[in-house]
Coordinates of C-alpha atoms in Angstrom, one line a residue:
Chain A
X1 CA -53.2 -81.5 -38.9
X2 CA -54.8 -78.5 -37.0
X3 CA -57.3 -76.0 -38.6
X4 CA -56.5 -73.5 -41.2
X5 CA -55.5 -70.1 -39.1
X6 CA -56.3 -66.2 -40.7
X7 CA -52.7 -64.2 -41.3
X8 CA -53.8 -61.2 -39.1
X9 CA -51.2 -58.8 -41.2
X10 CA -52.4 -59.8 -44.8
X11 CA -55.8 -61.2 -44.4
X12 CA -54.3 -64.5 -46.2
X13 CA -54.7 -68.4 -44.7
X14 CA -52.2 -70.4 -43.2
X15 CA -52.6 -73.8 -43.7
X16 CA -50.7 -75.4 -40.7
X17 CA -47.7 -77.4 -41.7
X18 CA -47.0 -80.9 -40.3
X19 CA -44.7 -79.5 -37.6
X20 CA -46.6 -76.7 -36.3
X21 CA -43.9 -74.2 -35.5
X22 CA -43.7 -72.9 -39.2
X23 CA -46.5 -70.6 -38.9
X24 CA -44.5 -68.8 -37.0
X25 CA -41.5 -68.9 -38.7
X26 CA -41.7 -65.9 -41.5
X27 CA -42.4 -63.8 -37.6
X28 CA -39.7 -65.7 -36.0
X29 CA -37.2 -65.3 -38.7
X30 CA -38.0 -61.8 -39.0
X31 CA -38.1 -61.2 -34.9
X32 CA -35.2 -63.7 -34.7
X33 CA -33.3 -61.7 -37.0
X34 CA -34.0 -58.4 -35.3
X35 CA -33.1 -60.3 -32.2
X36 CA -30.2 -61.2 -33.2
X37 CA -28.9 -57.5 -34.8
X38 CA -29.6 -56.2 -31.2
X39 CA -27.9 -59.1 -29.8
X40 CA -25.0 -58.2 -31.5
X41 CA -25.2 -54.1 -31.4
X42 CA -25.6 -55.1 -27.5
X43 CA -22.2 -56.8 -27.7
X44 CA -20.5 -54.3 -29.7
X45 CA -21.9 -51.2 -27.3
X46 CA -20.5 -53.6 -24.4
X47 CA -17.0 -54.1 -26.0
X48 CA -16.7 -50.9 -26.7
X49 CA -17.2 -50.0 -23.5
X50 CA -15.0 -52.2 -22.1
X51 CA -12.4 -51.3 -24.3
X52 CA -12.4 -47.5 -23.5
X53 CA -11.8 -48.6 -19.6
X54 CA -9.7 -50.8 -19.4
X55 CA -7.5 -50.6 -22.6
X56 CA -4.8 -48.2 -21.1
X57 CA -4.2 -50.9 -18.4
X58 CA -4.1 -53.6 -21.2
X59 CA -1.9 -51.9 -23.9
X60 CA 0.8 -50.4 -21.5
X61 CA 3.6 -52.3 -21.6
X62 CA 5.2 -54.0 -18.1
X63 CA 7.2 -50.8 -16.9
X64 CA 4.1 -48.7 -16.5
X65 CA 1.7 -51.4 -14.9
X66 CA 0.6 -50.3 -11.8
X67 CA 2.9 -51.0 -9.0
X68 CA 2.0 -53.9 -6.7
X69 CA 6.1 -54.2 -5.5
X70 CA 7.2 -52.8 -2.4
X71 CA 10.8 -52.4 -1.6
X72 CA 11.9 -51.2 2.4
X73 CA 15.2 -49.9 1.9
X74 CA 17.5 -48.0 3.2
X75 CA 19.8 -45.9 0.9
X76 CA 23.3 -47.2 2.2
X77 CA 22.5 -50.6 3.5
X78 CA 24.5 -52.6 0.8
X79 CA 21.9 -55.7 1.5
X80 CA 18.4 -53.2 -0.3
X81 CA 21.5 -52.5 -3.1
X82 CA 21.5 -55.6 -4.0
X83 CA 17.7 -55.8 -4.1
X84 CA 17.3 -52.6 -6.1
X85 CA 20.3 -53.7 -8.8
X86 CA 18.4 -56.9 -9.6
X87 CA 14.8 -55.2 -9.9
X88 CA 16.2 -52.7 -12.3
X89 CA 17.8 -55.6 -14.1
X90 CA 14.3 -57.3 -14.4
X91 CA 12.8 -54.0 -15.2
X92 CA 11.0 -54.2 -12.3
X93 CA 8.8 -51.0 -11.1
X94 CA 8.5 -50.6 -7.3
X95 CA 7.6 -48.6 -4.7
X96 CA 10.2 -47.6 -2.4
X97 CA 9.4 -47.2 1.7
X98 CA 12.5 -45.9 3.5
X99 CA 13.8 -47.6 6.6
X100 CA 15.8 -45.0 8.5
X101 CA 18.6 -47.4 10.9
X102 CA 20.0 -44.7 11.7
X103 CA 16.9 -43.6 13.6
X104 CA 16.0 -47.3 14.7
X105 CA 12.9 -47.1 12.5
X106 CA 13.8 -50.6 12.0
X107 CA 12.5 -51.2 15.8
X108 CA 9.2 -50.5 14.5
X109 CA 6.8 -53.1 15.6
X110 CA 5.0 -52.3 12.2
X111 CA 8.1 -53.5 10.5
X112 CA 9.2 -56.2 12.6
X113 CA 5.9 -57.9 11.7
X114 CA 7.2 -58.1 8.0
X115 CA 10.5 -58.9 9.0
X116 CA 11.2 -60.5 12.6
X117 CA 15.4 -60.4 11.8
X118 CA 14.4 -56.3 11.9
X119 CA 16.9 -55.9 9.1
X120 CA 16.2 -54.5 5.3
X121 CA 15.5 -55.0 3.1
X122 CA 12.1 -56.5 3.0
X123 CA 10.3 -57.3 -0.8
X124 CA 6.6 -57.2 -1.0
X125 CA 4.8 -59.0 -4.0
X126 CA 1.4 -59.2 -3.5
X127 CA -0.1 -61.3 -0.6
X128 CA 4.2 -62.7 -0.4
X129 CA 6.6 -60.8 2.0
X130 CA 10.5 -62.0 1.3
X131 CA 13.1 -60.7 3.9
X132 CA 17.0 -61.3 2.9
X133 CA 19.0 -60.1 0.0
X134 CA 19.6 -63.5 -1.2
X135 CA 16.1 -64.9 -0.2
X136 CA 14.1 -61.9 -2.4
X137 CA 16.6 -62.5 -5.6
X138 CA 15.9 -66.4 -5.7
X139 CA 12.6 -65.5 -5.7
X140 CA 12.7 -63.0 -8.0
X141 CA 14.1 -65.3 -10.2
X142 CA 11.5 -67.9 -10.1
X143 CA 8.4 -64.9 -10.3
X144 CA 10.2 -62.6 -12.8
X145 CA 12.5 -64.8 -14.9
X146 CA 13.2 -62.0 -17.2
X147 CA 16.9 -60.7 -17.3
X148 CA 17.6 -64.1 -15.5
X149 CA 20.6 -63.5 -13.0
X150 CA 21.7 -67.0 -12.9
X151 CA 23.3 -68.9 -15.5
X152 CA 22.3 -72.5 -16.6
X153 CA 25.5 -73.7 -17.1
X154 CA 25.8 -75.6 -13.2
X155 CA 29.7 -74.4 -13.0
X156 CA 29.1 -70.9 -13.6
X157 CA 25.7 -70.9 -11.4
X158 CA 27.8 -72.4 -8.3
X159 CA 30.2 -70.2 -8.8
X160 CA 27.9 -66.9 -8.9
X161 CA 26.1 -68.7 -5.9
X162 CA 29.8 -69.1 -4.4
X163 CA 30.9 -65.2 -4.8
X164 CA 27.7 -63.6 -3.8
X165 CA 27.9 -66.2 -0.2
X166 CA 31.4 -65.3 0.6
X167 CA 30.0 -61.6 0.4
X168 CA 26.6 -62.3 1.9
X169 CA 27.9 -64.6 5.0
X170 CA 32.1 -63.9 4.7
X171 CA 32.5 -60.2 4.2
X172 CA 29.2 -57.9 5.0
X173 CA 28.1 -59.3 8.3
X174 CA 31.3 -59.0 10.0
X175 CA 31.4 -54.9 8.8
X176 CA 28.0 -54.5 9.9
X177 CA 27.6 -51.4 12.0
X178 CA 26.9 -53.2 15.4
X179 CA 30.0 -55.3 14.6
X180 CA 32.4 -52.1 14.1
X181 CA 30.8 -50.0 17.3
X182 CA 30.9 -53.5 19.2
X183 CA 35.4 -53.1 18.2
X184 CA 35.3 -49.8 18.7
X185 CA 33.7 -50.0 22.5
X186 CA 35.6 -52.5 23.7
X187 CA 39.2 -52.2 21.9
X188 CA 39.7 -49.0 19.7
X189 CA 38.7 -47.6 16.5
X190 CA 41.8 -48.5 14.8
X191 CA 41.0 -52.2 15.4
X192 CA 37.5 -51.5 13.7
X193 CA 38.9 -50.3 11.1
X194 CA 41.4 -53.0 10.6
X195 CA 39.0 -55.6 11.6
X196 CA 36.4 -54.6 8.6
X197 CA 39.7 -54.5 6.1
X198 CA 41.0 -57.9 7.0
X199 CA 37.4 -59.1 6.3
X200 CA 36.9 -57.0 3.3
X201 CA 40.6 -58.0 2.0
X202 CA 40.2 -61.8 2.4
X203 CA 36.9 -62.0 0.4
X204 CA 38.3 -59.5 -2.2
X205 CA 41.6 -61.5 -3.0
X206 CA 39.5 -65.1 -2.4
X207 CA 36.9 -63.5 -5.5
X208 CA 40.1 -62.6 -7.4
X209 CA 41.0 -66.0 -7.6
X210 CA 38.0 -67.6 -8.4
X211 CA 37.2 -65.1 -11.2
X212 CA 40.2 -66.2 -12.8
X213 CA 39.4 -67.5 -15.9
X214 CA 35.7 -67.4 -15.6
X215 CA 35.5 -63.0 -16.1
X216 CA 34.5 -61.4 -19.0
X217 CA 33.0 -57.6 -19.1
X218 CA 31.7 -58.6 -15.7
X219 CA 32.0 -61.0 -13.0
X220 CA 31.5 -64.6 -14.7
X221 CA 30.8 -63.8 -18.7
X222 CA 29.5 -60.8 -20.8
X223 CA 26.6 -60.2 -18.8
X224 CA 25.6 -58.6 -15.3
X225 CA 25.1 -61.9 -13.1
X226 CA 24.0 -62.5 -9.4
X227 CA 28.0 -62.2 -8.8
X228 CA 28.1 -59.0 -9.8
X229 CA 24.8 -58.2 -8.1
X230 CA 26.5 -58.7 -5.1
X231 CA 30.0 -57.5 -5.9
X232 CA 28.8 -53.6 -7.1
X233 CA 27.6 -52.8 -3.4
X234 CA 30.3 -54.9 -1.6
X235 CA 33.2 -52.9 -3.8
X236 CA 31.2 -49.9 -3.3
X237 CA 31.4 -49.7 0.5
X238 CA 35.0 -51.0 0.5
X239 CA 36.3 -48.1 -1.4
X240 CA 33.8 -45.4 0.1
X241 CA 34.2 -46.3 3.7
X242 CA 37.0 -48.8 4.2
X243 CA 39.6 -47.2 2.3
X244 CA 40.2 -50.9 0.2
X245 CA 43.2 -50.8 -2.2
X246 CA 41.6 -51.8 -5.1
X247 CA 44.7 -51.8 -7.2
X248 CA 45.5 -55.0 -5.7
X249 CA 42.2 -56.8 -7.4
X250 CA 42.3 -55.5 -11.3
X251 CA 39.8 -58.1 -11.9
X252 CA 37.3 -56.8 -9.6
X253 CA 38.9 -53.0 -10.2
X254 CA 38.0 -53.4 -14.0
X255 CA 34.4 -54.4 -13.4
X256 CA 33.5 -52.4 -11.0
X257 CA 34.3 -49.9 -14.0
X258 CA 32.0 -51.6 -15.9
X259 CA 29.1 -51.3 -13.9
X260 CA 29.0 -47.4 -13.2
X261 CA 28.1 -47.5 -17.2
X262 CA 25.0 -49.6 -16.4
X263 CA 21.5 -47.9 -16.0
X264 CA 20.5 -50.6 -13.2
X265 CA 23.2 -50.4 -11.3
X266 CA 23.6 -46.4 -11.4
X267 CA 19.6 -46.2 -10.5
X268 CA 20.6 -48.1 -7.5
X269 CA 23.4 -46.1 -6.3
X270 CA 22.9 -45.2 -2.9
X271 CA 22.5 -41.5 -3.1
X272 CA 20.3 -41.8 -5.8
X273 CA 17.3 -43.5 -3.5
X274 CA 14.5 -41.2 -2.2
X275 CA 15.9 -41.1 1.1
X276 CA 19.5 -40.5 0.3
X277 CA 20.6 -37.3 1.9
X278 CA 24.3 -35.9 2.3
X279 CA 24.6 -35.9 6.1
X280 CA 27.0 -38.7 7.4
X281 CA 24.7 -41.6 7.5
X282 CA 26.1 -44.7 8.7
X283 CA 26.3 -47.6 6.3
X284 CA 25.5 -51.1 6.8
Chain B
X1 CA 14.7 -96.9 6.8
X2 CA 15.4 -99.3 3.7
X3 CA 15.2 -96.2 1.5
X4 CA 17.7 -93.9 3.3
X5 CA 20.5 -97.3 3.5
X6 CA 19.9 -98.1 -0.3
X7 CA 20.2 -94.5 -1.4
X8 CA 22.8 -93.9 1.0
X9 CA 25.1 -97.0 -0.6
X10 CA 25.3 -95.5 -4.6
X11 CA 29.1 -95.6 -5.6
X12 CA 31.0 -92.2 -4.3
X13 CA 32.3 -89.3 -6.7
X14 CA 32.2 -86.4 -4.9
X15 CA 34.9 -85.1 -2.5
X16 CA 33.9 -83.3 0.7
X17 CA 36.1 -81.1 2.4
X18 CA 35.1 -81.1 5.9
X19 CA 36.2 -80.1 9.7
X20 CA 34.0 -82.4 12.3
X21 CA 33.2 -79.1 13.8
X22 CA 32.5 -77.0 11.4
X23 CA 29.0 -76.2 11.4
X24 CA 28.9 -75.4 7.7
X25 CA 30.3 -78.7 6.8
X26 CA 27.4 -79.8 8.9
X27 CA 25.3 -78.8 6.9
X28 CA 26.8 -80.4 3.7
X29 CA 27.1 -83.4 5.1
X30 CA 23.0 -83.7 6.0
X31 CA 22.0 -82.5 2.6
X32 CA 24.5 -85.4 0.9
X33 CA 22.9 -87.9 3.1
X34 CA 19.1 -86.6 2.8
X35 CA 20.4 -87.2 -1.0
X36 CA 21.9 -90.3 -0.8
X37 CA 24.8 -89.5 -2.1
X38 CA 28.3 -90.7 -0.8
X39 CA 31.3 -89.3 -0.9
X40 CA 34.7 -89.3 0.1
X41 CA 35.7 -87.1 3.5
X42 CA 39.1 -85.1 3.6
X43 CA 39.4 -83.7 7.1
X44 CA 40.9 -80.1 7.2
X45 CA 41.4 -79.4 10.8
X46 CA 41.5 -76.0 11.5
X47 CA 42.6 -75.4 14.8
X48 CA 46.0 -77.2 13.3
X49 CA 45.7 -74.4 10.3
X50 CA 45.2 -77.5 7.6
X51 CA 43.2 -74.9 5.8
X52 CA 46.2 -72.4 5.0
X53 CA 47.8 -75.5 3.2
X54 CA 48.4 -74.8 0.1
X55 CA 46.9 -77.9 -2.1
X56 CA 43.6 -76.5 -0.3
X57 CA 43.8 -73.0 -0.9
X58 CA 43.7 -74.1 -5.0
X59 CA 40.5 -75.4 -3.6
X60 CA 38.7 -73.0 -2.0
X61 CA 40.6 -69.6 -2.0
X62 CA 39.1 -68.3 1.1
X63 CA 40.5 -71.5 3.0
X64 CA 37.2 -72.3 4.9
X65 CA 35.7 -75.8 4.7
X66 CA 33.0 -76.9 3.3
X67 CA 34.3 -77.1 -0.1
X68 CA 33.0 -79.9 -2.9
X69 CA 35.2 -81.8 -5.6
X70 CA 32.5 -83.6 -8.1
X71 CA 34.5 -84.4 -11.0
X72 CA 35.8 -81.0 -12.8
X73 CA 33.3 -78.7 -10.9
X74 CA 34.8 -77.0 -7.8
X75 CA 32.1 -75.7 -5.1
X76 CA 32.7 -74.0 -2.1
X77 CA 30.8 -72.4 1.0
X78 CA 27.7 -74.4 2.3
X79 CA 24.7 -72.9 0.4
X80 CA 26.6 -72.5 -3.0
X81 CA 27.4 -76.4 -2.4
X82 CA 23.4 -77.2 -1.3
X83 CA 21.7 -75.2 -4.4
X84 CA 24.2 -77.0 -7.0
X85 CA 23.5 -80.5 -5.1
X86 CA 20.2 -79.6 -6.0
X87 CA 20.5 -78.7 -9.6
X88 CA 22.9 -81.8 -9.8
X89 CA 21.3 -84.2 -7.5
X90 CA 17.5 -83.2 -7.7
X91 CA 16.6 -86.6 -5.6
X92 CA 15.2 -85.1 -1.8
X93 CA 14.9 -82.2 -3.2
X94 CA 15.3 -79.7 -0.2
X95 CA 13.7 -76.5 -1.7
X96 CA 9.7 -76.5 -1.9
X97 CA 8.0 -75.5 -5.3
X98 CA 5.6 -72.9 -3.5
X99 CA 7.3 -69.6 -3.4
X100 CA 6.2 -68.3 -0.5
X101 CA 7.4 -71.7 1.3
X102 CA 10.8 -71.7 -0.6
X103 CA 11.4 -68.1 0.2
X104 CA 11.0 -69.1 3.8
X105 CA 13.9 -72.0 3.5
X106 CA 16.1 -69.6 2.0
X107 CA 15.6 -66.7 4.8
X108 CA 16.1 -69.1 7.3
X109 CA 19.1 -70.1 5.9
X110 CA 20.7 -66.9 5.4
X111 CA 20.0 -65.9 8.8
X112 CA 21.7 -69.4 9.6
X113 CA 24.8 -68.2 7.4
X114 CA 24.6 -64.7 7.5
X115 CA 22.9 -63.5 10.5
X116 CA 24.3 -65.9 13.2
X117 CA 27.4 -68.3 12.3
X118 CA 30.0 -65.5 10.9
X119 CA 29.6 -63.8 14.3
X120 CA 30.2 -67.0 16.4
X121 CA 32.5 -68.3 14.0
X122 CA 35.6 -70.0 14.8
X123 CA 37.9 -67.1 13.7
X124 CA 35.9 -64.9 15.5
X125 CA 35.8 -66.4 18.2
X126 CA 39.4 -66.7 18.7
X127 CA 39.6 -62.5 17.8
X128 CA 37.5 -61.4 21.0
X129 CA 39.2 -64.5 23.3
X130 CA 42.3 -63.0 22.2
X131 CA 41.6 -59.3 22.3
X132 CA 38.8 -58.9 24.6
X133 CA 38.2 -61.7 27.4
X134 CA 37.1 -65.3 27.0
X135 CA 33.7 -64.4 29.1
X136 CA 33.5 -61.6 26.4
X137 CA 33.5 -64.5 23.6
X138 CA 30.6 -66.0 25.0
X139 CA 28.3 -63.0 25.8
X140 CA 29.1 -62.1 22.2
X141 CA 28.2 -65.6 20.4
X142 CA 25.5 -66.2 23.0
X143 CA 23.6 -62.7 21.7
X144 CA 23.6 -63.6 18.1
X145 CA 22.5 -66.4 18.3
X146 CA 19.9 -66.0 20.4
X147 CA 19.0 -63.3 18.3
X148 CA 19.2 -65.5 15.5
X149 CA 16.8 -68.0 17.2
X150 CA 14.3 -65.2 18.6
X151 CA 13.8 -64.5 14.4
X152 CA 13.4 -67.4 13.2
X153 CA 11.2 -68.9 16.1
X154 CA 8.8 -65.8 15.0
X155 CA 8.9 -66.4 11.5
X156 CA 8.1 -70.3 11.3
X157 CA 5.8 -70.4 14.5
X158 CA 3.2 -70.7 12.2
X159 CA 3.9 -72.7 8.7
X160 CA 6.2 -75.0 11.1
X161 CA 5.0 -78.5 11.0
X162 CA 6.9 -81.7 11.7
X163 CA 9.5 -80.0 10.2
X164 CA 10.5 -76.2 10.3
X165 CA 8.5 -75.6 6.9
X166 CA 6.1 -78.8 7.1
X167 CA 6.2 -82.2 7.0
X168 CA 8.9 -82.8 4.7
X169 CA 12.8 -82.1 5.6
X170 CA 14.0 -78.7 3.6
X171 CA 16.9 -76.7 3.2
X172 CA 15.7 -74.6 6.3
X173 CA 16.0 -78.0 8.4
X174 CA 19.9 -78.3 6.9
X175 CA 20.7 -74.8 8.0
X176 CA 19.1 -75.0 11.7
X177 CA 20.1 -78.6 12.7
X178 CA 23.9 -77.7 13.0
X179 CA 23.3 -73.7 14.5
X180 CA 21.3 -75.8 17.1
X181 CA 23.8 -78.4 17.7
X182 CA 26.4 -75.5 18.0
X183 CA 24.2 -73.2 19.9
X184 CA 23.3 -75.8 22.9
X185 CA 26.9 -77.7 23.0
X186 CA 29.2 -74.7 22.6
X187 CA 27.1 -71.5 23.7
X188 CA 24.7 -73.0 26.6
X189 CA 21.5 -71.8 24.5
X190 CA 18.6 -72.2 26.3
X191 CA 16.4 -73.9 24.2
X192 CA 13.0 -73.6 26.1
X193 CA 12.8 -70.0 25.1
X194 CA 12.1 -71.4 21.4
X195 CA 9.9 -74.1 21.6
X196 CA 9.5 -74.8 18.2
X197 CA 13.2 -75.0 17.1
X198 CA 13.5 -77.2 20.8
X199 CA 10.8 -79.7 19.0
X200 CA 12.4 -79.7 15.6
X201 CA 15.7 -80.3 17.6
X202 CA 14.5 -83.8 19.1
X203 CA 12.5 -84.5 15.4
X204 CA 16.1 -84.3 13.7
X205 CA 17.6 -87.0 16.2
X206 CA 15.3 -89.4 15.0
X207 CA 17.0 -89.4 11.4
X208 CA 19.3 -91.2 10.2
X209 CA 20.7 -89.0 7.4
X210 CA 21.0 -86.4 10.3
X211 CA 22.3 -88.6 12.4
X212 CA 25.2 -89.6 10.6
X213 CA 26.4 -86.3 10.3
X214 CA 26.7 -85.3 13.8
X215 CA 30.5 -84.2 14.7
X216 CA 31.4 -87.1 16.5
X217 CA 30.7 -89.5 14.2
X218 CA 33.1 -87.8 11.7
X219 CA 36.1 -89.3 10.7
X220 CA 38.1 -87.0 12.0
X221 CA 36.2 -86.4 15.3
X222 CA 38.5 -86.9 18.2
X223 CA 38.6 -90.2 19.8
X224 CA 37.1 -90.4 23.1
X225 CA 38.8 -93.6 24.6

């Protein structure tokens, strides 16, 4: 046992307890409680403070989160319209850099370092650059699975896969610009034209068919899906520059109807982009 | 070796639509035996105009091959057909679970489909012998795809490892093993100027599920005695 000790504050004696710390424990409580009240008033000033910064960037909901998407586009290449329907489908804020082909801004070497093919659109997400209509949608589908544009059901899904190939590898490639001037160069413009129509014409009436059965409001069911995705821009162009009959398709007539009353695909509409202008612009 | 014979000898239930030429049944055929799957072949020759037949335009509407049968489900054109094999058959699967990687696969394959084999297409083809010149028809074909090659030599340069994407056999391997085949045996490509796609070239001989679906061991290839 150690030796009795004087309380400084009161005069009284302590007699030390067997385990020594005690005579410090009426201080320590009272110190360890203060210590603890500014402890906590500590925390609170720092939450507070935390909260005041960075709450507007917590509380806001996903449409107004700062952009980290990038979209190159151009405003008539049918290939960013597909890109820009499924981002407004997925609600999807982006910034949007303009890629003038009709200027060869594509030739950039700035550009061809995102995409070596030279062609848009391009989708950047962070630290991941996708090139490729088709490539950027899959992997918007896997990173933003919202508003999914793929049905589970494995018939359906192959055959939204099926309509927005034949347009991707059957029908747009062979109306691409080069293509046309290429026809036009080296037999006449009437053979362009009829050469993109043919194309256009085959797809069209092969989609007909397959959507037979399978259509509902839109392409494959009650809901906009990668087929339609696809179809808006491809029945876009054919009517605006190829002169397509679409009374011969009322499948594809009636849902292309449908889609000129949906916010995502009107926002994509080519002359509503930031680089739409009025001047005969070549389409691709 | 074992693995790929055992897997390649499960009992058959999908139909396969397919020209010996056609480098989109190609690529069918390598992704059903990377899978193991078998199947039964229907040859549609085209250059006889089997494909305006009737009974297969109730299959594929657009009268190309490849087209699938696999019990009620009817699949056509190559990369519809792949990305439902791999929903349906996930065994080899040929799409990475990285992103960044998988977006890769699928750019290179659209350049494959999109970019390069529409324009050099059989159809084609025959429009700008016909209308233009035959010398025409090969300048034309010859500039895609060597356009085609010149992009995705640049893009896969670096992540390119046995493979086009790594070490493991993806879809981008499926798409560039028949455009290769097509580019050097009907288009003269000259290979050297894309060394990496020359060295995945020589890696695809050396497999067997690649092998076996070369044109001329097709059942309808031509016979050569």
């Amino acid at each position: 046992m150690g030796t009795n000790v004087k309380n400084v504050f009161n005069n009284k004696t302590i007699k030390p307890s067997c385990h020594g710390h005690r005579r410090f424990s009426n201080h320590g409580d009272h110190f360890g409680g203060t210590k603890r009240v500014a402890a906590l008033w500590s925390l609170f000033v720092l939450f507070s403070r935390f909260l005041l910064n960075w709450s507007p960037f917590l509380f806001q909901d996903s449409a107004s989160c700062p952009k980290k998407l990038t979209l190159y586009s151009y405003w008539r290449s049918s290939c960013s319209h597909r890109v820009r329907i499924a981002l407004n489908l997925k609600g999807l804020d982006y910034e949007y850099k303009a890629v003038d082909l009709s200027k060869g801004e594509q030739f950039d070497p700035e550009f061809e370092k995102l995409n070596p093919v030279r062609f848009v659109p391009v989708f950047v997400d962070g630290d991941v650059v996708v090139a490729d209509s088709f490539a950027i949608i899959l992997y918007l589908e896997d990173e933003h699975p919202q508003f999914p544009l793929l049905p589970r059901d494995l018939k359906k899904k192959a055959l939204n896969l099926q309509v927005a190939n034949i347009i991707s590898s059957s029908i747009q490639p062979l109306q691409m610009l080069s293509v046309l001037n290429f026809i036009e160069e080296k037999i006449s413009s009437d053979e362009k034209v009829a050469w993109a129509q043919h194309h256009i014409n085959n797809g069209f009436t092969a989609i007909e068919k397959l959507l037979e059965g399978s259509a509902g409001k839109y392409a494959t069911g009650d809901k906009a899906q990668l087929a339609d995705v696809f179809l808006a821009p491809q029945i876009y162009i054919g009517v605006t520059r190829f002169q397509i009959d679409m009374a011969q398709y009322p499948t594809l007539a009636r849902i292309y109807e449908a889609y000129a009353e949906l916010p995502a695909f009107q926002a994509a509409h080519p002359n509503r982009q930031p680089d739409a202008f009025p001047s005969s612009s070549q389409s691709c | 070796m074992a693995s790929d014979s055992e897997a390649m000898s499960r009992p058959a239930n999908l139909t396969l639509y397919s020209y010996c030429w056609s480098s989109c049944a190609h690529r069918v055929r390598i992704a059903l035996n990377l899978k193991g799957l078998e199947y039964e072949y229907k040859a549609v020759n085209l250059s006889k105009g089997d494909q305006f037949d009737p009974e297969f335009e109730k299959i594929n509407p657009l009268k190309f091959v490849p087209a699938l049968v696999d019990g009620d489900v009817v699949v056509a054109d190559s990369l519809a057909i792949i990305l439902y094999l791999e929903d349906k058959y996930p065994q080899h699967p040929l799409l990475p679970q990285d992103l960044k990687k998988k977006a890769v696969n699928l750019q290179v394959a659209s350049i494959v489909s999109s970019s390069i084999q529409p324009l050099q297409s059989f159809f084609a083809r025959q429009f700008f012998e016909k209308r233009i010149s035959l010398d025409e028809k090969l300048t034309w074909s010859q500039n895609h795809v060597n356009k085609g090659f010149a992009a995705i030599e640049k893009l896969i340069k670096e992540i390119a490892g046995k493979y086009a994407t790594g070490d493991e056999v993806q879809l981008a391997d499926v798409f560039l093993a028949p455009q290769i085949f097509a580019g050097v045996a009907r288009f003269q490509i000259d290979m050297s100027l894309y060394p990496t796609l020359a060295r995945l070239n020589e890696a695809y001989a050396e497999l067997p599920a690649f092998q076996a679906a070369l044109p001329h061991r097709q059942p309808d290839a031509p016979s050569t005695s």
